[in-house]
Amino acid sequence: MTVVETVRHTTMEDIFVRISGLKVRIRRRPGTGMPILLINGLGACLEAWEPMTRLLPGRDLIAVDHPGTGLSSPPDRVLTMTEIAHFYTVVLDALDVERADLLGFSFGGTIAQQLAREHPSRVHALILCGTAPGVGGVLPDPLTLLTASNPLRYVVPAIRELAAPIIYKGRSGRDPRLFTTELAGWEAHRTTLLGVGAQIMAFAGWSSVPWLAALDQPTLILAGEEDPMAPVGNSRLMATLIPGAELHVLDRAGHLFLFDQAADAVPLITAFLDRVHPTEAPS
């Protein structure tokens, strides 16, 4: 692993590193308290986090372009979930971070579960948003699955907007024009079809149901009431299986509630973090 380039922003820094031969972009905003590693969903670049991160002032935030998304190079093969979890520990190593809180959205939430299981010493707390436990969970309806399976929605903005009422619902589904305004970060960099395809294949057949009860990290689970991609039944199942997990379902929220209803989701996240780190809350 070699640091190859650093790019300064006003309050954040992009670091490009080599991980198993891949060029990977990491962005960090230094702050106080335990670092929070943000793990995004299928095909999403790190700029997509901006509606949420601006509501988390003072927090130490780490975002990553998953291989094949944003400015990270695509993998040359399909990584297993175990390998992906290890990949994110190497990201932490690159920043000299021994332990972090994990916030995983959608596919990123499955990675967060896997990382918490396989590398528990690296994970202090879990925040699982709009995600699922894989096989054994609640599947999306057939229309959602069919629409979501169109790979062009990752590379053609107009197709994403047409699909939004079906696969996202919530606020973005009601007004897909948000992708040209407050959700413009989603279009900052196109994903590669190879990159998102590798993510989908890694998730195929995966399940956390057999071992969720063994997780012992403090866990917050957030779900959108209208989420068609990760139906709310998945969050209820995970909350039942993970000891002591806290569940909140956001009214009229869709799959992208963490971004298009950030003002509703972030207070729940900050309250949880303040409880699990009572002496580290930003002033």
CSV table of N, CA, C and O in Angstrom, one decimal, residues 7 18 25-26 46 48-49 54 114-115 117 120 163 177-179 191 202 206 211 213 231 233 243 253 258 260 264 283:
chain,number,residue,atom,x,y,z
A,7,VAL,N,-4.8,15.6,-2.2
A,7,VAL,CA,-5.5,16.8,-2.7
A,7,VAL,C,-6.2,17.5,-1.6
A,7,VAL,O,-7.1,16.8,-0.9
A,18,ARG,N,-2.8,2.9,-2.8
A,18,ARG,CA,-2.8,1.6,-3.6
A,18,ARG,C,-3.1,0.5,-2.6
A,18,ARG,O,-2.4,0.3,-1.6
A,25,ARG,N,-9.6,6.1,-3.7
A,25,ARG,CA,-9.7,7.5,-3.2
A,25,ARG,C,-10.4,7.4,-1.8
A,25,ARG,O,-11.5,6.9,-1.6
A,26,ILE,N,-9.8,8.1,-0.8
A,26,ILE,CA,-10.3,8.2,0.5
A,26,ILE,C,-10.4,9.7,0.8
A,26,ILE,O,-9.5,10.5,0.5
A,46,LEU,N,-18.2,9.2,-3.2
A,46,LEU,CA,-18.2,9.7,-1.9
A,46,LEU,C,-18.9,11.1,-1.8
A,46,LEU,O,-19.3,11.6,-0.7
A,48,ALA,N,-21.7,11.8,-2.8
A,48,ALA,CA,-23.1,11.6,-2.5
A,48,ALA,C,-23.4,11.8,-1.0
A,48,ALA,O,-24.5,12.1,-0.6
A,49,TRP,N,-22.4,11.7,-0.1
A,49,TRP,CA,-22.6,11.9,1.3
A,49,TRP,C,-22.9,13.3,1.8
A,49,TRP,O,-23.3,13.6,2.9
A,54,ARG,N,-22.7,17.5,5.9
A,54,ARG,CA,-22.8,18.9,6.3
A,54,ARG,C,-23.6,19.1,7.6
A,54,ARG,O,-23.5,20.2,8.3
A,114,GLN,N,-20.6,-7.3,7.9
A,114,GLN,CA,-19.5,-8.2,7.7
A,114,GLN,C,-18.2,-7.8,8.5
A,114,GLN,O,-17.5,-8.6,9.1
A,115,LEU,N,-17.9,-6.5,8.4
A,115,LEU,CA,-16.7,-6.0,9.0
A,115,LEU,C,-16.8,-6.1,10.5
A,115,LEU,O,-15.8,-6.5,11.2
A,117,ARG,N,-18.4,-8.3,12.2
A,117,ARG,CA,-18.3,-9.7,12.5
A,117,ARG,C,-16.9,-10.2,12.5
A,117,ARG,O,-16.4,-10.9,13.4
A,120,PRO,N,-14.1,-7.4,14.8
A,120,PRO,CA,-14.8,-6.7,15.9
A,120,PRO,C,-13.9,-5.7,16.6
A,120,PRO,O,-14.5,-4.7,17.1
A,163,ALA,N,-36.3,6.0,-13.0
A,163,ALA,CA,-36.4,4.8,-12.1
A,163,ALA,C,-36.7,5.2,-10.7
A,163,ALA,O,-37.2,4.4,-9.9
A,177,ARG,N,-36.1,15.4,-9.6
A,177,ARG,CA,-35.2,16.5,-10.0
A,177,ARG,C,-34.2,16.9,-8.9
A,177,ARG,O,-33.3,17.6,-9.1
A,178,LEU,N,-34.4,16.3,-7.7
A,178,LEU,CA,-33.4,16.5,-6.6
A,178,LEU,C,-32.0,16.1,-7.0
A,178,LEU,O,-31.1,16.6,-6.4
A,179,PHE,N,-31.9,15.1,-8.0
A,179,PHE,CA,-30.6,14.7,-8.4
A,179,PHE,C,-29.8,15.8,-9.1
A,179,PHE,O,-28.6,15.6,-9.4
A,191,THR,N,-20.1,5.6,-12.0
A,191,THR,CA,-19.5,4.4,-11.6
A,191,THR,C,-19.2,3.6,-12.9
A,191,THR,O,-19.6,3.9,-14.0
A,202,ALA,N,-20.8,-9.9,-5.3
A,202,ALA,CA,-20.3,-10.2,-4.0
A,202,ALA,C,-21.5,-10.4,-3.0
A,202,ALA,O,-21.4,-11.2,-2.1
A,206,TRP,N,-25.2,-13.9,-0.1
A,206,TRP,CA,-24.7,-13.6,1.2
A,206,TRP,C,-25.8,-13.5,2.2
A,206,TRP,O,-26.9,-13.1,1.9
A,211,TRP,N,-25.5,-15.1,12.0
A,211,TRP,CA,-24.6,-14.7,13.0
A,211,TRP,C,-24.8,-13.3,13.6
A,211,TRP,O,-24.1,-12.8,14.4
A,213,ALA,N,-26.8,-12.4,15.8
A,213,ALA,CA,-27.0,-12.4,17.3
A,213,ALA,C,-25.6,-12.4,18.0
A,213,ALA,O,-25.6,-12.2,19.2
A,231,PRO,N,-36.8,-3.3,2.0
A,231,PRO,CA,-38.1,-3.1,2.7
A,231,PRO,C,-37.9,-3.2,4.3
A,231,PRO,O,-37.0,-3.8,4.8
A,233,GLY,N,-39.2,-4.5,6.7
A,233,GLY,CA,-39.1,-5.8,7.4
A,233,GLY,C,-37.7,-6.3,7.6
A,233,GLY,O,-37.4,-7.0,8.6
A,243,PRO,N,-28.3,-8.0,19.5
A,243,PRO,CA,-28.7,-7.7,20.9
A,243,PRO,C,-28.6,-6.2,21.1
A,243,PRO,O,-27.6,-5.5,20.8
A,253,ALA,N,-40.5,8.0,4.3
A,253,ALA,CA,-39.1,8.0,3.8
A,253,ALA,C,-38.9,6.8,2.8
A,253,ALA,O,-39.4,5.7,3.0
A,258,LEU,N,-31.4,8.9,4.0
A,258,LEU,CA,-30.1,9.4,4.6
A,258,LEU,C,-29.6,10.6,3.9
A,258,LEU,O,-28.9,11.5,4.5
A,260,ASP,N,-31.9,12.5,1.1
A,260,ASP,CA,-33.0,13.4,0.8
A,260,ASP,C,-33.8,13.8,2.0
A,260,ASP,O,-34.7,14.7,1.9
A,264,ASP,N,-34.0,14.7,9.0
A,264,ASP,CA,-34.7,13.8,9.9
A,264,ASP,C,-33.8,12.7,10.4
A,264,ASP,O,-34.0,12.3,11.6
A,283,SER,N,-18.4,20.0,20.7
A,283,SER,CA,-19.0,21.2,21.3
A,283,SER,C,-19.7,22.1,20.3
A,283,SER,O,-19.4,22.0,19.1
